[in-house]
């Protein structure tokens, strides 16, 4: 059974704070690790697709790292803004093509 | 089309009825995935197709659920003899040959009364 776990489940921060979330996934049969941003009532939108151990990706104030050997990825948000409030989902893509999502980290940024 | 589309967007049905949910992926996308998403939860994998072939249906909850993609494009998820516990958002997503980024449809909100 594949298990993708995210922590924390929810996070409340003040505008300007930097935050980070963790995604842990099986270290075997790895193909890719995805991060998605999901606002309620909308569809998940892809942030990053990471495939190589040691990958680091950045988009504006958001960045992510990947460690496939130990099975974890971190997502960082620098200087959080209220518009960053959303649920951040990670998903593990195995070599068989199956994509398993974690339960998400719900971020709330207060002005 | 420009994105993944799903229909209907909302479906209310009575317990015991069959429902068919449709997904139209991005043109040319090889893989199509079906997910079920409960309120406040991440998507739960149901099944996926490469072209017309169903590759993995291990996430389908029971034999009342089935899916097909006969011509390798549009897919239908069918739920027979619906039960209240089937109420959820059903999302599909498609991905290109590289199996990288998934593009999600808007979902079908199914309510079984």
GROMACS .gro file of C-alpha atoms in nm:
model
  224
    1UNK     CA    1   0.000   0.000   0.000
    2UNK     CA    2   0.134   0.339  -0.101
    3UNK     CA    3   0.126   0.611   0.161
    4UNK     CA    4   0.180   0.980   0.099
    5UNK     CA    5   0.174   1.186   0.414
    6UNK     CA    6   0.183   1.561   0.455
    7UNK     CA    7   0.249   1.769   0.759
    8UNK     CA    8   0.129   1.980   0.914
    9UNK     CA    9  -0.239   1.931   0.831
   10UNK     CA   10  -0.300   2.302   0.870
   11UNK     CA   11  -0.095   2.612   0.929
   12UNK     CA   12  -0.197   2.965   1.029
   13UNK     CA   13   0.064   3.235   0.978
   14UNK     CA   14   0.087   3.612   0.962
   15UNK     CA   15   0.155   3.799   0.641
   16UNK     CA   16   0.529   3.812   0.586
   17UNK     CA   17   0.609   3.490   0.769
   18UNK     CA   18   0.799   3.219   0.587
   19UNK     CA   19   0.658   2.868   0.603
   20UNK     CA   20   0.746   2.517   0.501
   21UNK     CA   21   0.555   2.193   0.464
   22UNK     CA   22   0.667   1.834   0.440
   23UNK     CA   23   0.559   1.553   0.210
   24UNK     CA   24   0.681   1.199   0.273
   25UNK     CA   25   0.636   0.924   0.021
   26UNK     CA   26   0.758   0.569  -0.055
   27UNK     CA   27   1.124   0.571  -0.159
   28UNK     CA   28   1.081   0.275  -0.395
   29UNK     CA   29   0.928   0.266  -0.741
   30UNK     CA   30   0.964   0.644  -0.770
   31UNK     CA   31   0.889   0.825  -1.094
   32UNK     CA   32   0.799   1.181  -0.998
   33UNK     CA   33   0.674   1.400  -0.715
   34UNK     CA   34   0.415   1.669  -0.782
   35UNK     CA   35   0.311   1.971  -0.580
   36UNK     CA   36  -0.029   2.127  -0.642
   37UNK     CA   37  -0.201   2.435  -0.511
   38UNK     CA   38  -0.571   2.390  -0.451
   39UNK     CA   39  -0.824   2.654  -0.368
   40UNK     CA   40  -1.161   2.528  -0.250
   41UNK     CA   41  -1.420   2.513  -0.531
   42UNK     CA   42  -1.144   2.517  -0.793
   43UNK     CA   43  -0.934   2.244  -0.952
   44UNK     CA   44  -0.583   2.168  -0.826
   45UNK     CA   45  -0.316   2.356  -1.019
   46UNK     CA   46   0.032   2.218  -1.065
   47UNK     CA   47   0.316   2.406  -0.897
   48UNK     CA   48   0.611   2.175  -0.949
   49UNK     CA   49   0.694   1.840  -1.101
   50UNK     CA   50   1.015   1.695  -0.960
   51UNK     CA   51   1.186   1.384  -1.083
   52UNK     CA   52   1.551   1.376  -0.974
   53UNK     CA   53   1.699   1.329  -0.631
   54UNK     CA   54   1.829   1.666  -0.516
   55UNK     CA   55   1.595   1.861  -0.747
   56UNK     CA   56   1.519   2.213  -0.637
   57UNK     CA   57   1.248   2.412  -0.809
   58UNK     CA   58   1.146   2.772  -0.762
   59UNK     CA   59   0.852   2.983  -0.876
   60UNK     CA   60   0.850   3.332  -0.733
   61UNK     CA   61   0.839   3.308  -0.355
   62UNK     CA   62   0.765   2.936  -0.359
   63UNK     CA   63   1.033   2.669  -0.382
   64UNK     CA   64   1.057   2.294  -0.333
   65UNK     CA   65   1.325   2.034  -0.273
   66UNK     CA   66   1.327   1.661  -0.330
   67UNK     CA   67   1.503   1.370  -0.162
   68UNK     CA   68   1.402   1.046  -0.332
   69UNK     CA   69   1.640   0.827  -0.132
   70UNK     CA   70   1.475   0.906   0.198
   71UNK     CA   71   1.135   0.978   0.050
   72UNK     CA   72   1.057   1.339   0.136
   73UNK     CA   73   0.999   1.675  -0.025
   74UNK     CA   74   0.976   2.020   0.130
   75UNK     CA   75   0.774   2.312   0.000
   76UNK     CA   76   0.881   2.659   0.117
   77UNK     CA   77   0.694   2.986   0.090
   78UNK     CA   78   0.899   3.297   0.160
   79UNK     CA   79   0.719   3.604   0.291
   80UNK     CA   80   0.366   3.457   0.287
   81UNK     CA   81   0.088   3.674   0.147
   82UNK     CA   82  -0.288   3.638   0.202
   83UNK     CA   83  -0.327   3.523  -0.159
   84UNK     CA   84  -0.106   3.222  -0.074
   85UNK     CA   85  -0.390   3.087   0.139
   86UNK     CA   86  -0.486   2.751  -0.011
   87UNK     CA   87  -0.436   2.380   0.038
   88UNK     CA   88  -0.103   2.250  -0.088
   89UNK     CA   89  -0.114   1.894  -0.212
   90UNK     CA   90   0.176   1.668  -0.292
   91UNK     CA   91   0.138   1.359  -0.509
   92UNK     CA   92   0.366   1.062  -0.564
   93UNK     CA   93   0.387   0.924  -0.916
   94UNK     CA   94   0.508   0.565  -0.926
   95UNK     CA   95   0.666   0.396  -1.223
   96UNK     CA   96   0.343   0.216  -1.300
   97UNK     CA   97   0.175   0.548  -1.368
   98UNK     CA   98  -0.035   0.567  -1.053
   99UNK     CA   99  -0.057   0.906  -0.882
  100UNK     CA  100  -0.127   0.904  -0.510
  101UNK     CA  101  -0.214   1.230  -0.336
  102UNK     CA  102  -0.150   1.327   0.021
  103UNK     CA  103  -0.425   1.485   0.229
  104UNK     CA  104  -0.279   1.831   0.188
  105UNK     CA  105  -0.160   2.112   0.412
  106UNK     CA  106  -0.413   2.391   0.452
  107UNK     CA  107  -0.238   2.727   0.473
  108UNK     CA  108  -0.411   3.037   0.603
  109UNK     CA  109  -0.223   3.368   0.586
  110UNK     CA  110  -0.365   3.656   0.789
  111UNK     CA  111  -0.303   4.014   0.682
  112UNK     CA  112  -1.043   2.189  -2.627
  113UNK     CA  113  -0.844   2.433  -2.417
  114UNK     CA  114  -0.872   2.233  -2.098
  115UNK     CA  115  -1.023   1.928  -1.939
  116UNK     CA  116  -1.400   1.942  -1.929
  117UNK     CA  117  -1.644   1.737  -1.729
  118UNK     CA  118  -2.017   1.699  -1.743
  119UNK     CA  119  -2.249   1.737  -1.578
  120UNK     CA  120  -2.101   1.984  -1.329
  121UNK     CA  121  -2.366   1.893  -1.074
  122UNK     CA  122  -2.573   1.580  -1.048
  123UNK     CA  123  -2.841   1.502  -0.792
  124UNK     CA  124  -2.977   1.153  -0.806
  125UNK     CA  125  -3.186   0.925  -0.594
  126UNK     CA  126  -3.041   0.626  -0.419
  127UNK     CA  127  -3.048   0.321  -0.643
  128UNK     CA  128  -3.022   0.509  -0.972
  129UNK     CA  129  -2.730   0.470  -1.211
  130UNK     CA  130  -2.522   0.775  -1.307
  131UNK     CA  131  -2.270   0.834  -1.583
  132UNK     CA  132  -2.006   1.104  -1.547
  133UNK     CA  133  -1.820   1.225  -1.850
  134UNK     CA  134  -1.465   1.353  -1.890
  135UNK     CA  135  -1.327   1.515  -2.204
  136UNK     CA  136  -0.947   1.542  -2.170
  137UNK     CA  137  -0.711   1.784  -2.335
  138UNK     CA  138  -0.677   1.689  -2.700
  139UNK     CA  139  -0.386   1.453  -2.758
  140UNK     CA  140  -0.333   1.368  -2.394
  141UNK     CA  141  -0.246   1.004  -2.354
  142UNK     CA  142  -0.340   0.938  -1.994
  143UNK     CA  143  -0.668   1.003  -1.819
  144UNK     CA  144  -0.724   0.969  -1.448
  145UNK     CA  145  -1.037   0.958  -1.234
  146UNK     CA  146  -1.036   1.075  -0.872
  147UNK     CA  147  -1.293   1.109  -0.597
  148UNK     CA  148  -1.254   1.398  -0.359
  149UNK     CA  149  -1.439   1.426  -0.031
  150UNK     CA  150  -1.490   1.767   0.124
  151UNK     CA  151  -1.162   1.905   0.256
  152UNK     CA  152  -0.963   1.602   0.142
  153UNK     CA  153  -0.706   1.546  -0.128
  154UNK     CA  154  -0.804   1.357  -0.445
  155UNK     CA  155  -0.837   0.981  -0.402
  156UNK     CA  156  -0.722   0.775  -0.700
  157UNK     CA  157  -0.990   0.562  -0.864
  158UNK     CA  158  -0.858   0.444  -1.200
  159UNK     CA  159  -0.655   0.552  -1.500
  160UNK     CA  160  -0.619   0.489  -1.872
  161UNK     CA  161  -0.338   0.507  -2.123
  162UNK     CA  162  -0.514   0.562  -2.453
  163UNK     CA  163  -0.814   0.326  -2.439
  164UNK     CA  164  -0.653   0.071  -2.208
  165UNK     CA  165  -0.745   0.076  -1.842
  166UNK     CA  166  -0.410   0.041  -1.665
  167UNK     CA  167  -0.510   0.037  -1.303
  168UNK     CA  168  -0.852   0.018  -1.145
  169UNK     CA  169  -0.739  -0.066  -0.796
  170UNK     CA  170  -0.895   0.250  -0.653
  171UNK     CA  171  -1.250   0.172  -0.762
  172UNK     CA  172  -1.435   0.115  -0.433
  173UNK     CA  173  -1.647  -0.180  -0.547
  174UNK     CA  174  -1.801  -0.339  -0.855
  175UNK     CA  175  -2.073  -0.075  -0.879
  176UNK     CA  176  -1.805   0.156  -1.019
  177UNK     CA  177  -1.673   0.114  -1.371
  178UNK     CA  178  -1.499   0.331  -1.625
  179UNK     CA  179  -1.430   0.318  -1.994
  180UNK     CA  180  -1.246   0.516  -2.258
  181UNK     CA  181  -1.334   0.328  -2.575
  182UNK     CA  182  -1.163   0.552  -2.832
  183UNK     CA  183  -0.880   0.676  -2.617
  184UNK     CA  184  -1.030   1.021  -2.570
  185UNK     CA  185  -1.354   1.082  -2.380
  186UNK     CA  186  -1.406   0.871  -2.071
  187UNK     CA  187  -1.716   0.778  -1.875
  188UNK     CA  188  -1.726   0.683  -1.508
  189UNK     CA  189  -2.042   0.489  -1.428
  190UNK     CA  190  -2.181   0.428  -1.085
  191UNK     CA  191  -2.460   0.173  -1.067
  192UNK     CA  192  -2.721   0.155  -0.793
  193UNK     CA  193  -2.590   0.470  -0.628
  194UNK     CA  194  -2.571   0.495  -0.250
  195UNK     CA  195  -2.552   0.801  -0.030
  196UNK     CA  196  -2.188   0.731   0.051
  197UNK     CA  197  -2.110   0.782  -0.320
  198UNK     CA  198  -2.180   1.155  -0.278
  199UNK     CA  199  -1.855   1.340  -0.352
  200UNK     CA  200  -1.673   1.551  -0.608
  201UNK     CA  201  -1.553   1.335  -0.896
  202UNK     CA  202  -1.258   1.484  -1.082
  203UNK     CA  203  -1.075   1.371  -1.388
  204UNK     CA  204  -0.732   1.477  -1.504
  205UNK     CA  205  -0.528   1.420  -1.815
  206UNK     CA  206  -0.159   1.417  -1.881
  207UNK     CA  207   0.063   1.407  -2.185
  208UNK     CA  208   0.316   1.148  -2.297
  209UNK     CA  209   0.573   1.252  -2.040
  210UNK     CA  210   0.327   1.169  -1.760
  211UNK     CA  211   0.425   1.487  -1.585
  212UNK     CA  212   0.187   1.762  -1.495
  213UNK     CA  213  -0.176   1.665  -1.453
  214UNK     CA  214  -0.445   1.900  -1.573
  215UNK     CA  215  -0.763   1.872  -1.373
  216UNK     CA  216  -1.117   1.921  -1.488
  217UNK     CA  217  -1.367   2.126  -1.286
  218UNK     CA  218  -1.524   1.814  -1.139
  219UNK     CA  219  -1.875   1.675  -1.112
  220UNK     CA  220  -2.042   1.723  -0.776
  221UNK     CA  221  -2.255   1.414  -0.721
  222UNK     CA  222  -2.522   1.415  -0.453
  223UNK     CA  223  -2.716   1.099  -0.382
  224UNK     CA  224  -3.035   1.157  -0.187
   0.00000   0.00000   0.00000
